[in-house]
Every structure is written in C-alpha cells, then in structure tokens.
Amino acid sequence: MGEINIDVNYLARVEGRGALHVRIAKDGKVKDLKFRIYEPPRFFESFLIGRRYDELMELTSRICGICPVAHQITALRAVENALGVEPSQQTKDLRKLLAISAHIQSNVLSMYFLSLPDLMGYESIIPMTKDHLHIVKRGLKLKKLGNDITDLIGGRAVHPVTAVVNGFTALPSKNKLQVTRKRLKEAKQDAYDTVDLFSEIEIPDFKRKCEHMAMSDPKEYAINRGRFKSTEGLNVDEMNYRNYISEEQKSYSTALHSHVKNRDSFMVGPLPRVNINFNQLSSDAKDATKRSGVKFPNFNPFISHLARAIELVHNIDESIEIIDRVPLKKERDEITCKSGFGAAITEAPRGSLYHSYELDNNGIVRKADIVPPTAHNALNVERDINEFVKNILDLPLDEITLKCEMLIRAYDPCISCSTH
Amino acid sequence: MNEKPKIAIFKFTGCAGCQLEFLHLEEIFLDILELFDISYWVMVKRDNDETGWDISLVEGGISTPEEIEEIKQIRMKTKFLVAFGDCAIGGCIPSIRNWTPQLDAESQVYRDTSVIQSTKVFGIGEYVKVDAILKGCPAHRDTIVELLKSALLEIRPRLRQHPVCVECKFRDNACLITSKKMACMGPVTSAGCGAICPSLGRECEGCFGPMSNPNTSALASIFKDLGFNEKDIKRKFRKYAGMSPEFRKEAGH
C-alpha cells in the first residue's frame, strides 16, 4: 500500500464552507488530519457588544439560516437569566412548539436532502426524483410541515419574528393550530416510514465510544431547557458551562474546537440526545425504535440519521400534545433592565448550543460568548475520522473519500454557525 | 429555449438563510427542477458543474481576499448575476462590525489573529456588476419565484421599491408609530415581506433594506420625539443596511 491523501476542498451537502484533508502513511498510520473550516467568520461576539438586550434574538438569528429558532430561543433565555425573568408556561410551551418545528424542518433536510443521496448512491436529491419520486415527495412534505409550523408560530420560516423577551408579540389562531394538528396526525405515517427507511438502509459498521452530551430533563424530552448531561457523568447547570467546557483555536480552522476541561472531545446532536434522553421519548417513538431493531445507547455516529427519524416521531407527538394544552391567552409583562450575567443552553437540531451575555444597567451588551453545536463537534469529527478511516483503507480512494464525507454529513455540520 | 437555463447558487459570508428560503419552495420544487438545470449548488449537490451559468444567485457578503477573487470568477462565467439577499447587497447584519477596527473585532474572538484573513464586509456590487437584487433577510421566496419566472419569459422582474407602509395599508394595519409610539422602520424600508412584523405586533426592523429614496432624517427625528436617544436611533439604522448610501448618514460614523 502506498501513501493515501484524501482531499475534499469544498465539502458538499453541508451548510457552509469546510474541507477535509487526511494524510495516511504507507504503514496505514494517519499522519495528518484536518477538518478545515474556512468559512469567513462574522465576528458576532464582537459586534454584539454595544447592542441592546432586546435585539439579541433578532441579531443572533442571523448566525444561521437553518437553525435561526435555536439561536433566538437561546439568546432570549440567556437574557431572561441575566434579568431574572421567568416566562409563563404558555410562553415555554409555544417556544417548545417553535423549536420542535425547526427540528422537524432541519432534521428532514439533513436526512432526505443532505445524507440520503449518499446512502442510496446518488450525487444529490435531484436525480433521485426520477427513480424514487415518492421518497423525495415525502421529504418535501415533511419539511414543509416543519416550516409551516415555524411560520404559524413565528411569523416566518427563516428568521421568525414573534418570539421576544418574556413572551410573544402575537399568538397563532386556534383554527390554524387545529389545521396544523390534523396535518401532524397525517404526517405520523410519513415519520414511521422515515424510521423504516433509515433502519433498513445500509450504513457503515463503525463504533467509537466517546463522551456524548445533551440537555436533559426528567419531565420532558429536553430541547429548550434542562441540565447539560453527558454519558461520562457530567451534570452541569447552564450558568456554569464555562467551568467545564473549553475552546481552542486551530490555525487551520476559523471554528474554535471545544473539549471537556481536562478530558477530550465530545459529541452533541440527535444521537447523544436519544442516547441520554431515551426515557423521555413518546411511547410511539420508543415503539418505532424497538421495531427498528437498533439498540440505544449507541455509539455508531452513522446511527445519527435513525436518531433524527426517531426524534421526528417524537416531535410530531409532542407538537400535538402542546397544541392540545396551550391556552392561547393574551399576556405580556413589561420588563425592567438591570445589569447581570446570563447564560443558556438549548438543543439546536444539530446539538447543544450555548449563549451567554453580560448586560449593563441599561440592558446594553458588554460581553457575548456563543458556542454552536458544530464548534462543540469539530474536534470529535476529527477523532471519529481518525479511527474510521483505518477500517476502510482497502477501498479505492474515491470510496474512502466518500465514506469520510458521509461520516461528516452524519453530524450534519452547520459551518456558518460554527464560525459565527 | 431548447436547453433549460443553468442556475448556480453560491454562498459567501452569510448564514445560508436565503438558500434555505429557496429550498423552502417545497410545493414547486419539482417544477423548478423541470424548468431549470441547477448545475451548481454545493449545499445540495456533490457533482457541481463550474463551466458557466445563465443565472447565478449569490448569497452572502464579501469579507476575504479569496472571496473577492471568487466573485470576479463567477461574474465572468455568469450571464445574469443576482445579489441574493441583504448580505450580498450590502453585508447585512455582519456589516455592523465595519464600525469596529478590524483587529479589535478579530481579537475579540481569536487568540491568534495572524491566521485570520478577514476584511470589512461589503456587498458583491462593491467588486462586480450586479444585474438584479433580491432584497430581504432572508430574501422572500415570492421574489425568487418572480425572478425565475421572468427569466423564463425573458422579461424584467417586478421587484418592489415602495415602503413597508404600503403593505401595512393593504393589510389594514394600524400604524405602530402613530398608534403605539413604536420606533417602526417601515417608512424607510423596502416592501416585499408583506409587512410581517407590523401585522404581528412588532415594529419593522428594516430587514429588507432601504426603499427607493427614503427620508431617513425625518424618521430619525420622529424617533427622537418618541423618546429614543441618539444611540438607539443609530442602532436602528446600523443593522441590516448600515453601509447603504440611504442609511449611512443615520447609521453614523
């Protein structure tokens, strides 16, 4: 065997601009490995300084066009933690419905548009319309459902507008929510079919035990709040995040790389969520998991696709539950500014997302700190590829390359987020 | 037309929200594929044709020397170049940092700034000729459809120039400035969203950028009368289009 050089200069079917370079010596040892994120940074943490607390949801939304809702809710909660504000149950419920709708949209996009073409042997979803039109149509339908709910609750699918500090500027109409409820019911079969699709499709057999991390709450499947827990025993209050997680700059990447202090890299995302919060999934989601025959906790990163499908079943169930209980009463309390520090972690579709702000007496930002899921995952992606590539060196170079890309896409990286 | 028009979608410094808005055309997505050959779209395709395109939709601002070179290359290979959304038009929200010395912005985020190649962020029109702009953060999907339809018919797309106020009137919204004393940017902001925010109890923040020939100083003085201070007003204009000639004066130095 000669030396092997894997070079992907512009990773396809991921959000943003990243590259992969791997050098493997003749003896099969990985000499050099870079998940090189070269997306130009936008310096949010710099220009947020001097902005008002009530603009943060709107400004940080623009970190990401795929997961704007996650940034909005995280920013709102961090500000509320700084101001000592506790929103009403209705606000929490509507925020969860909003967040779940964004999960549906983003996870369907990842499964059907970004990764399924690899698993079915196509360059993209476009040629799949000829041979597998029903699958493409199902993906479009599910994605539209997620978008339409974001639109209904938030006023717009990309960069919604209604969620504000301590409430919403407008509430959805009861009638429209009932129409949505009916569509959610109908989508359940599509969600089951998605679980079937991703449990039957062949994925690489690969396992690497690493620390998985997610927000967790005994009472619900945690998305917007909870404690930050890991499979290695970490159990952290969001306000103390920085005591446990560090970031490091790599000269070849504009995304900072996270690790657990005095430990190693870790993984966030749908697979860690299902691993850590399996008990909080809806009973139908648990049943669907049983039928898939895949056991959790699971440490094959390619199972992330199936984890997204399982979450899709749960997300539909929980959306219906919220619609059935939310009273939709008008409420909006005034808030008063005060100085303070607030931090919040939520689960973005791609995994745990951290925001923190220091506000002065007038509610002006004095310091901002943001760590998106793909910055959390960047080092772990490298660790995974380092192990995975050794198992596939017998394959021709273009197949090794594709398989490595597939592993990266299993993480569904959001590269613009990671550099922000 | 015998061959389908070739489309390319590019991403520069931005959030991918405008590409997502394109992807959110789920209902007509299959029709678009029938009518157009999307030959370059890295976020969606692994095999991308770089030989040249009839229409290039460019999302994102330009903020590195590499991006300047790339946008020039794309211009040379494109018949009709579209600035797709506010970032490509004038840098949008990331352009707020243009008021901070570049090294200060960099050292706020990175320990080693020597490896960071960023410059201030500008719209693509700063470097190449642009044939059309789709306003908005994100660009509204209806305007994408309007542009694509016009391309097929070979006519000029009908893109709006009037303010959000007109859309509020169409929707029978009470004016938020006069009735609720809110600092609404609608009077100087381009229409195209359908007055989303004012219809949902929130003031327009200006995410479609300046309308044609806005009277910004009059609006700024109204905001002052409503009790907003100079810094608040600056923040209002230094947001989605602070670099635009229309907003530059109110956005401050």
XYZ file of C-alpha atoms in Angstrom:
673
model
C 0.000 0.000 0.000
C 1.264 3.474 -0.898
C 0.577 6.740 0.867
C -3.032 7.878 0.757
C -4.065 11.525 0.531
C -7.714 12.405 1.000
C -8.548 15.946 -0.075
C -12.032 17.367 -0.200
C -11.608 21.087 -0.795
C -15.254 22.108 -0.506
C -17.482 19.661 1.345
C -20.774 19.184 -0.439
C -24.206 18.755 1.091
C -23.339 20.501 4.345
C -24.139 24.069 5.298
C -21.172 26.406 4.874
C -17.615 26.061 3.691
C -15.390 23.344 5.039
C -12.741 20.936 3.788
C -11.200 17.625 4.787
C -7.541 16.678 4.431
C -6.141 13.325 5.596
C -2.585 12.037 5.058
C -2.058 8.330 5.628
C 1.442 6.833 5.635
C 2.432 3.583 3.890
C 2.072 1.659 7.156
C -1.583 2.756 7.439
C -0.968 5.311 10.196
C -2.809 8.636 9.994
C -0.051 11.258 9.791
C -2.204 14.347 9.489
C -5.927 15.032 9.684
C -7.702 18.340 9.343
C -11.425 19.087 9.351
C -10.639 22.516 7.961
C -13.425 25.034 8.376
C -12.578 28.056 6.227
C -15.933 29.808 6.342
C -15.156 33.509 6.860
C -16.057 34.481 10.435
C -18.619 37.228 11.015
C -17.432 38.278 14.500
C -20.848 38.248 16.178
C -19.192 38.226 19.614
C -17.523 41.490 18.701
C -20.354 43.475 17.112
C -22.983 42.353 19.635
C -21.124 44.494 22.170
C -22.997 47.782 22.412
C -26.295 46.324 21.163
C -29.478 46.213 23.244
C -30.726 43.103 25.104
C -33.993 43.104 23.136
C -32.183 42.979 19.783
C -30.208 39.829 20.559
C -32.860 37.365 19.393
C -33.108 39.171 16.078
C -29.356 39.619 15.582
C -28.202 36.137 16.622
C -30.940 34.587 14.487
C -28.737 35.664 11.565
C -25.946 33.373 12.738
C -27.754 30.580 10.942
C -30.453 30.282 8.308
C -31.127 26.611 9.084
C -31.400 26.898 12.863
C -32.390 30.542 13.489
C -35.015 29.449 16.022
C -32.413 27.745 18.209
C -30.300 30.918 18.304
C -33.357 33.066 19.034
C -34.568 30.951 21.946
C -31.081 30.530 23.404
C -30.480 34.289 23.247
C -33.887 35.024 24.785
C -33.310 32.575 27.635
C -29.791 33.872 28.306
C -31.168 37.435 28.512
C -34.008 36.288 30.778
C -31.472 34.539 33.029
C -29.493 37.789 33.200
C -32.610 39.842 34.041
C -34.041 37.251 36.438
C -37.212 36.814 34.363
C -39.176 33.540 34.342
C -41.559 33.331 31.366
C -45.055 31.847 31.671
C -45.894 28.206 30.964
C -47.667 29.302 27.782
C -44.522 31.061 26.546
C -42.457 27.980 27.360
C -44.931 25.763 25.502
C -45.086 27.950 22.412
C -41.301 28.243 22.380
C -41.039 24.480 22.527
C -43.500 24.096 19.651
C -41.473 26.662 17.701
C -38.215 24.845 18.471
C -39.683 21.458 17.569
C -40.951 22.775 14.232
C -37.421 23.912 13.450
C -36.113 20.470 14.430
C -38.582 18.838 12.052
C -37.523 21.107 9.190
C -33.797 20.844 9.828
C -33.673 17.128 10.567
C -35.752 16.296 7.485
C -33.429 18.475 5.426
C -30.434 16.614 6.828
C -31.905 13.141 6.372
C -33.555 13.456 2.960
C -31.592 16.183 1.170
C -28.107 16.091 2.609
C -27.422 12.456 3.535
C -29.902 10.126 1.836
C -28.317 10.616 -1.624
C -25.069 9.087 -0.242
C -26.859 6.105 1.232
C -28.845 5.458 -1.959
C -25.968 6.062 -4.359
C -26.855 9.445 -5.855
C -24.955 12.711 -6.141
C -27.951 14.647 -4.807
C -31.695 14.520 -4.315
C -32.209 15.956 -7.827
C -31.581 12.736 -9.819
C -33.491 10.802 -7.130
C -36.690 12.452 -8.375
C -36.516 10.114 -11.407
C -36.147 6.805 -9.556
C -37.557 7.495 -6.081
C -40.104 10.245 -6.523
C -42.274 9.080 -3.606
C -39.337 9.346 -1.195
C -38.426 12.836 -2.441
C -42.062 13.902 -2.162
C -42.268 12.564 1.381
C -39.163 14.558 2.329
C -40.580 17.739 0.800
C -43.908 17.219 2.553
C -42.357 16.659 5.984
C -40.007 19.604 5.581
C -42.900 21.834 4.583
C -44.815 20.753 7.680
C -41.942 21.904 9.908
C -41.636 25.191 8.023
C -45.340 25.898 8.102
C -45.448 25.459 11.889
C -42.456 27.810 12.327
C -44.286 30.225 10.057
C -47.514 29.918 12.054
C -45.922 30.435 15.490
C -43.030 32.690 14.463
C -44.448 34.625 11.509
C -41.747 33.488 9.073
C -39.902 30.205 8.430
C -36.393 31.681 8.141
C -35.619 34.276 10.829
C -39.045 34.307 12.507
C -40.100 37.442 14.370
C -42.680 36.940 17.136
C -40.621 35.447 19.990
C -39.391 38.202 22.300
C -38.037 38.505 25.844
C -40.673 37.081 28.196
C -43.326 36.309 25.568
C -44.623 36.565 22.030
C -45.740 39.671 20.137
C -48.608 37.702 18.591
C -50.281 34.333 19.133
C -51.371 31.859 16.439
C -55.102 31.468 15.859
C -56.883 28.455 17.368
C -58.277 27.463 13.975
C -54.898 27.435 12.311
C -53.458 25.380 15.155
C -56.247 22.831 14.687
C -55.491 22.601 10.954
C -51.840 22.047 11.895
C -52.855 19.372 14.397
C -54.622 17.477 11.623
C -51.571 17.698 9.380
C -49.349 16.461 12.215
C -51.628 13.430 12.683
C -51.412 12.679 8.974
C -47.630 13.079 8.993
C -47.201 10.344 11.588
C -47.172 7.602 8.946
C -44.533 9.520 6.972
C -42.448 9.699 10.144
C -42.781 5.917 10.662
C -41.810 5.380 7.023
C -38.769 7.564 7.645
C -37.764 5.391 10.611
C -38.172 2.297 8.416
C -36.146 3.830 5.620
C -33.234 4.704 7.873
C -33.275 1.441 9.807
C -33.270 -0.659 6.630
C -30.693 1.295 4.664
C -27.101 0.085 4.891
C -24.729 2.254 6.907
C -21.043 1.691 7.664
C -20.401 -0.571 10.635
C -18.343 1.644 12.910
C -18.353 2.361 16.593
C -16.275 4.728 18.692
C -17.053 5.167 22.342
C -16.775 8.865 23.149
C -18.479 11.253 25.527
C -21.994 12.123 24.346
C -23.647 15.259 25.687
C -27.126 16.762 25.610
C -29.569 18.828 27.600
C -31.676 16.580 29.783
C -34.828 16.937 31.869
C -36.607 14.119 33.724
C -40.045 15.583 32.876
C -39.760 16.119 29.119
C -37.630 15.444 26.037
C -35.277 18.369 26.605
C -34.928 20.938 23.834
C -35.130 24.438 25.293
C -34.098 23.806 28.896
C -32.656 21.253 31.254
C -29.286 20.321 32.660
C -26.273 19.688 30.450
C -25.520 15.984 30.931
C -23.060 13.522 29.446
C -22.613 9.777 29.176
C -19.457 10.192 31.293
C -21.280 11.650 34.270
C -21.172 15.378 33.589
C -24.254 17.128 35.003
C -23.945 20.879 34.642
C -26.155 23.908 35.254
C -26.134 26.061 32.118
C -24.922 29.101 34.060
C -21.715 27.177 34.954
C -20.986 25.864 31.444
C -17.673 27.682 31.184
C -16.299 25.859 34.235
C -16.458 22.622 32.256
C -16.082 23.321 28.537
C -13.083 24.991 26.876
C -12.372 26.131 23.361
C -9.133 26.066 21.444
C -8.140 27.799 18.232
C -6.566 25.666 15.482
C -4.516 27.550 12.920
C -6.309 25.800 10.027
C -9.891 26.419 11.145
C -11.990 29.528 11.685
C -14.217 27.476 14.025
C -12.889 27.099 17.556
C -12.696 23.472 18.761
C -14.392 22.536 22.052
C -13.395 19.925 24.601
C -14.323 18.977 28.151
C -11.753 20.541 30.503
C -9.012 18.048 31.395
C -10.732 15.494 29.170
C -11.279 15.046 25.486
C -13.627 15.884 22.642
C -17.329 15.103 22.873
C -20.336 14.692 20.619
C -23.604 16.644 20.619
C -26.627 16.137 18.366
C -29.568 13.802 17.780
C -27.657 10.623 18.655
C -26.444 11.888 22.065
C -29.968 13.210 22.714
C -31.582 9.841 22.041
C -28.827 8.067 23.992
C -29.208 10.286 27.063
C -32.950 11.039 26.950
C -34.418 7.811 25.574
C -36.829 7.502 28.519
C -38.404 10.863 27.748
C -39.305 9.967 24.150
C -43.005 9.473 23.367
C -44.268 5.904 23.586
C -44.765 5.761 19.812
C -41.186 6.912 19.277
C -39.983 4.198 21.663
C -42.077 1.580 19.836
C -40.712 2.722 16.487
C -37.202 2.359 17.913
C -37.984 -1.178 19.050
C -39.233 -2.099 15.589
C -36.068 -0.686 14.014
C -34.087 -3.348 15.904
C -31.356 -0.832 16.785
C -30.318 -0.656 20.423
C -29.583 2.560 22.336
C -27.297 3.844 23.801
C -25.479 3.551 20.503
C -22.028 4.841 19.578
C -22.079 4.498 15.802
C -22.195 8.115 14.538
C -23.982 6.907 11.362
C -26.952 5.959 13.586
C -27.481 9.731 13.898
C -29.756 9.524 10.841
C -32.000 6.972 12.546
C -31.919 9.077 15.739
C -33.264 12.013 13.682
C -36.066 9.791 12.345
C -36.964 8.620 15.866
C -36.990 12.222 17.033
C -39.291 13.052 14.126
C -41.902 10.633 15.500
C -41.484 12.117 18.967
C -41.569 15.694 17.661
C -44.904 15.094 15.960
C -46.349 13.572 19.152
C -45.106 16.365 21.378
C -46.320 19.080 18.964
C -49.832 17.628 19.184
C -49.621 17.499 22.996
C -48.616 21.165 23.140
C -51.382 22.229 20.741
C -53.892 20.388 22.938
C -52.843 22.111 26.145
C -51.780 25.635 25.203
C -54.480 28.108 26.349
C -53.562 30.954 23.939
C -54.352 33.754 26.314
C -53.004 37.255 25.777
C -50.223 38.042 28.220
C -47.217 40.271 28.107
C -45.485 41.705 31.117
C -43.174 44.664 30.989
C -39.584 44.006 31.904
C -37.042 46.222 33.582
C -33.381 46.335 32.627
C -30.662 45.618 35.127
C -27.055 44.625 34.891
C -26.099 40.981 35.125
C -24.747 37.839 33.511
C -26.985 35.272 31.869
C -26.199 32.004 30.108
C -28.419 29.460 28.405
C -28.054 26.148 26.587
C -30.665 24.682 24.263
C -30.713 21.791 21.842
C -30.424 23.113 18.289
C -31.242 20.453 15.672
C -27.509 19.691 15.422
C -26.927 19.630 19.172
C -26.270 21.752 22.211
C -25.955 25.496 21.654
C -24.569 27.911 24.269
C -25.076 31.678 24.525
C -24.076 33.994 27.359
C -24.240 37.763 27.778
C -23.130 40.385 30.247
C -25.543 43.307 30.315
C -25.067 46.740 31.856
C -27.725 48.752 33.752
C -29.322 49.947 30.503
C -29.532 46.454 29.015
C -26.580 47.037 26.684
C -24.365 44.031 25.914
C -20.861 44.304 27.382
C -19.699 40.763 26.588
C -21.046 37.923 24.442
C -19.999 34.276 24.257
C -21.552 31.865 21.744
C -20.688 28.193 21.135
C -22.740 26.466 18.414
C -23.139 22.689 18.056
C -20.649 22.350 15.209
C -17.940 24.061 17.275
C -18.733 21.527 20.017
C -18.427 18.680 17.494
C -15.469 19.812 15.370
C -12.769 18.003 17.363
C -14.914 14.892 17.745
C -15.402 14.730 13.952
C -11.610 14.582 13.604
C -11.339 11.880 16.286
C -14.026 9.822 14.525
C -12.442 10.078 11.084
C -9.065 9.189 12.561
C -10.499 5.854 13.751
C -12.923 5.245 10.893
C -10.500 5.758 8.020
C -8.233 2.949 9.255
C -11.059 0.436 8.707
C -11.669 1.344 5.078
C -8.168 1.645 3.623
C -8.739 -1.375 1.313
C -11.284 0.586 -0.700
C -10.429 2.697 -3.768
C -9.544 6.323 -2.934
C -12.806 7.837 -4.200
C -14.792 5.465 -1.989
C -12.634 6.194 1.060
C -13.221 9.879 0.361
C -16.974 9.455 0.007
C -17.187 7.401 3.206
C -15.291 10.070 5.162
C -17.610 12.743 3.758
C -20.582 10.613 4.792
C -19.277 10.484 8.350
C -19.011 14.272 8.428
C -22.534 14.591 6.989
C -23.857 12.252 9.697
C -23.017 15.101 12.098
C -24.956 17.481 9.804
C -22.426 20.234 10.451
C -23.612 23.807 10.296
C -20.408 25.550 9.429
C -21.661 29.147 9.339
C -22.880 28.618 12.896
C -19.554 27.187 13.978
C -17.615 30.280 12.881
C -20.335 32.899 13.506
C -35.498 27.906 -25.486
C -34.219 24.409 -26.229
C -31.993 23.879 -23.254
C -33.014 24.518 -19.680
C -31.396 27.652 -18.227
C -28.468 26.765 -15.997
C -28.638 28.054 -12.441
C -25.895 28.289 -9.839
C -26.301 29.079 -6.150
C -23.247 30.348 -4.275
C -22.582 31.086 -0.644
C -20.207 33.748 0.644
C -20.122 35.401 4.107
C -23.634 34.816 5.446
C -25.980 32.400 7.146
C -27.404 30.266 4.259
C -30.874 31.557 5.122
C -31.524 32.735 1.561
C -30.559 29.315 0.148
C -32.925 27.833 2.721
C -35.640 30.172 1.513
C -35.057 28.707 -1.980
C -35.272 25.180 -0.532
C -38.497 26.155 1.228
C -40.231 26.357 -2.141
C -41.283 22.759 -1.470
C -44.581 22.984 -3.345
C -42.964 23.980 -6.627
C -39.518 22.482 -6.065
C -40.150 19.646 -8.534
C -41.461 22.136 -11.124
C -38.309 24.218 -10.730
C -36.236 21.104 -11.427
C -38.324 20.512 -14.584
C -37.729 24.023 -15.876
C -34.166 24.749 -14.773
C -30.889 22.896 -14.651
C -29.468 23.631 -11.194
C -25.906 22.789 -12.158
C -24.016 24.263 -9.192
C -25.262 24.195 -5.591
C -22.708 22.808 -3.142
C -25.119 22.759 -0.196
C -27.362 20.342 -2.117
C -25.176 18.640 -4.769
C -21.929 16.690 -4.764
C -21.336 16.926 -8.539
C -21.130 20.567 -9.468
C -20.598 21.966 -12.968
C -18.327 25.007 -12.925
C -18.255 25.787 -16.638
C -20.741 28.666 -16.616
C -24.326 29.635 -15.831
C -27.258 31.598 -17.179
C -28.275 32.785 -13.715
C -26.123 32.884 -10.581
C -27.783 33.538 -7.247
C -25.101 34.790 -4.890
C -25.798 34.712 -1.183
C -23.519 36.365 1.366
C -21.231 39.365 1.562
C -17.575 39.533 0.568
C -15.139 39.550 3.501
C -11.863 37.877 2.463
C -9.365 38.362 -0.403
C -10.293 34.854 -1.665
C -13.950 35.823 -1.858
C -13.060 38.886 -3.950
C -11.275 36.646 -6.463
C -14.096 34.100 -6.450
C -16.869 36.594 -7.083
C -14.891 38.002 -10.026
C -14.535 34.496 -11.488
C -18.247 33.857 -11.029
C -19.098 37.143 -12.741
C -17.026 36.147 -15.766
C -18.863 32.822 -16.080
C -22.364 34.188 -15.457
C -24.837 35.824 -17.837
C -27.209 37.180 -15.169
C -25.808 37.766 -11.681
C -28.185 38.178 -8.763
C -27.330 39.579 -5.330
C -29.447 37.113 -3.376
C -30.476 38.749 -0.095
C -29.213 41.583 2.091
C -25.729 40.126 2.765
C -24.912 40.061 -0.957
C -26.435 43.517 -1.383
C -24.570 45.324 1.397
C -23.224 42.944 4.036
C -26.388 42.941 6.198
C -26.080 42.226 9.958
C -22.392 41.176 9.754
C -21.631 44.676 8.417
C -22.288 46.069 11.919
C -18.683 45.120 12.601
C -17.473 47.515 9.893
C -17.695 50.274 12.536
C -15.178 48.410 14.712
C -11.462 48.391 13.831
C -10.918 45.010 12.131
C -8.182 43.888 14.518
C -10.378 44.681 17.543
C -13.160 42.516 16.098
C -10.713 39.692 15.416
C -9.021 39.739 18.799
C -12.419 39.604 20.491
C -12.830 36.084 19.034
C -9.380 34.680 18.203
C -6.209 34.433 20.277
C -4.051 34.212 17.146
C -5.316 36.794 14.662
C -2.402 36.239 12.257
C -4.237 33.320 10.609
C -7.483 35.272 10.113
C -7.777 36.700 6.588
C -10.931 38.781 7.041
C -11.508 42.313 5.797
C -14.530 44.524 6.334
C -17.639 43.007 4.755
C -19.249 44.520 1.653
C -21.915 43.565 -0.842
C -20.851 41.851 -4.068
C -21.664 45.034 -6.024
C -18.557 46.573 -4.492
C -16.459 44.272 -6.719
C -18.561 43.180 -9.723
C -21.505 44.326 -11.846
C -24.815 43.050 -10.464
C -27.830 42.503 -12.725
C -30.581 42.215 -10.089
C -31.006 42.321 -6.342
C -33.399 40.264 -4.244
C -33.912 42.220 -1.037
C -34.564 40.755 2.367
C -33.088 38.915 5.298
C -33.976 36.391 4.083
C -34.967 37.262 0.516
C -38.670 36.433 0.246
C -39.406 33.227 -1.645
C -42.051 35.002 -3.759
C -39.381 37.303 -5.160
C -37.260 34.262 -6.032
C -40.199 32.839 -7.977
C -40.818 36.232 -9.633
C -37.193 36.329 -10.755
C -37.212 32.759 -12.094
C -40.483 33.264 -13.955
C -39.193 36.484 -15.516
C -36.056 34.657 -16.610
C -38.164 32.069 -18.451
C -40.305 34.752 -20.076
C -37.243 36.912 -20.734
C -38.892 39.956 -19.169
C -37.879 42.327 -16.387
C -38.863 41.004 -12.929
C -41.332 43.120 -10.959
C -39.403 43.852 -7.763
C -40.758 46.353 -5.272
C -39.380 49.793 -4.480
C -42.119 51.202 -2.224
C -42.033 51.193 1.602
C -43.441 48.621 4.026
C -46.109 51.245 4.919
C -47.900 50.461 1.655
C -48.134 46.792 2.614
C -49.456 47.785 6.063
C -52.204 49.765 4.343
C -53.086 46.748 2.192
C -53.361 44.664 5.354
C -55.350 47.300 7.208
C -52.772 47.555 9.988
C -52.963 50.494 12.384
C -49.729 52.497 12.161
C -47.423 51.417 15.014
C -45.664 54.789 15.105
C -48.804 56.894 15.479
C -50.967 54.457 17.472
C -48.410 52.674 19.694
C -45.433 55.086 19.682
C -43.166 52.264 18.480
C -39.953 53.002 16.535
C -41.015 51.309 13.306
C -38.578 51.345 10.373
C -41.406 50.691 7.893
C -41.466 54.231 6.393
C -37.893 53.899 5.073
C -37.788 50.131 4.462
C -38.406 48.392 1.182
C -41.590 46.345 0.889
C -41.516 42.705 -0.140
C -42.204 40.867 3.100
C -45.931 41.647 3.215
C -45.488 43.713 6.408
C -44.848 40.595 8.501
C -43.728 42.299 11.707
C -46.260 45.149 11.959
C -49.022 42.606 11.291
C -47.782 40.601 14.284
C -47.492 43.430 16.810
C -43.828 44.086 16.243
C -42.182 47.157 14.721
C -40.447 46.751 11.355
C -36.704 46.451 11.953
C -35.771 47.121 8.360
C -34.694 43.685 7.186
C -35.497 44.399 3.527
C -33.104 47.345 3.461
C -33.838 50.879 2.225
C -36.745 51.653 -0.077
C -36.130 53.873 -3.066
C -35.266 57.421 -1.946
C -36.261 57.230 1.751
C -36.498 60.259 4.019
C -34.344 58.903 6.838
C -33.709 62.150 8.685
C -37.466 62.781 9.035
C -37.955 59.311 10.523
C -34.960 59.762 12.832
C -36.474 62.979 14.169
C -39.825 61.210 14.749
C -37.956 58.510 16.734
C -36.326 61.296 18.765
C -39.751 62.786 19.506
C -40.937 59.360 20.649
C -38.170 59.415 23.269
C -35.450 57.342 21.634
C -31.920 58.586 22.178
C -29.233 59.099 19.570
C -27.598 55.721 20.226
C -30.921 53.873 19.888
C -31.525 55.566 16.543
C -28.020 54.748 15.335
C -28.559 51.096 16.249
C -31.799 51.105 14.228
C -30.064 52.262 11.059
C -26.826 50.346 11.681
C -28.369 46.929 11.353
C -29.437 45.363 8.032
C -28.189 48.083 5.700
C -25.984 50.455 7.677
C -23.498 50.567 4.799
C -26.093 51.624 2.218
C -25.892 55.216 0.928
C -29.530 55.680 2.020
C -28.929 54.741 5.689
C -25.308 55.784 6.011
C -25.957 59.233 7.498
C -28.278 57.979 10.252
C -26.062 54.937 10.871
C -23.346 57.364 11.995
C -19.564 57.265 11.872
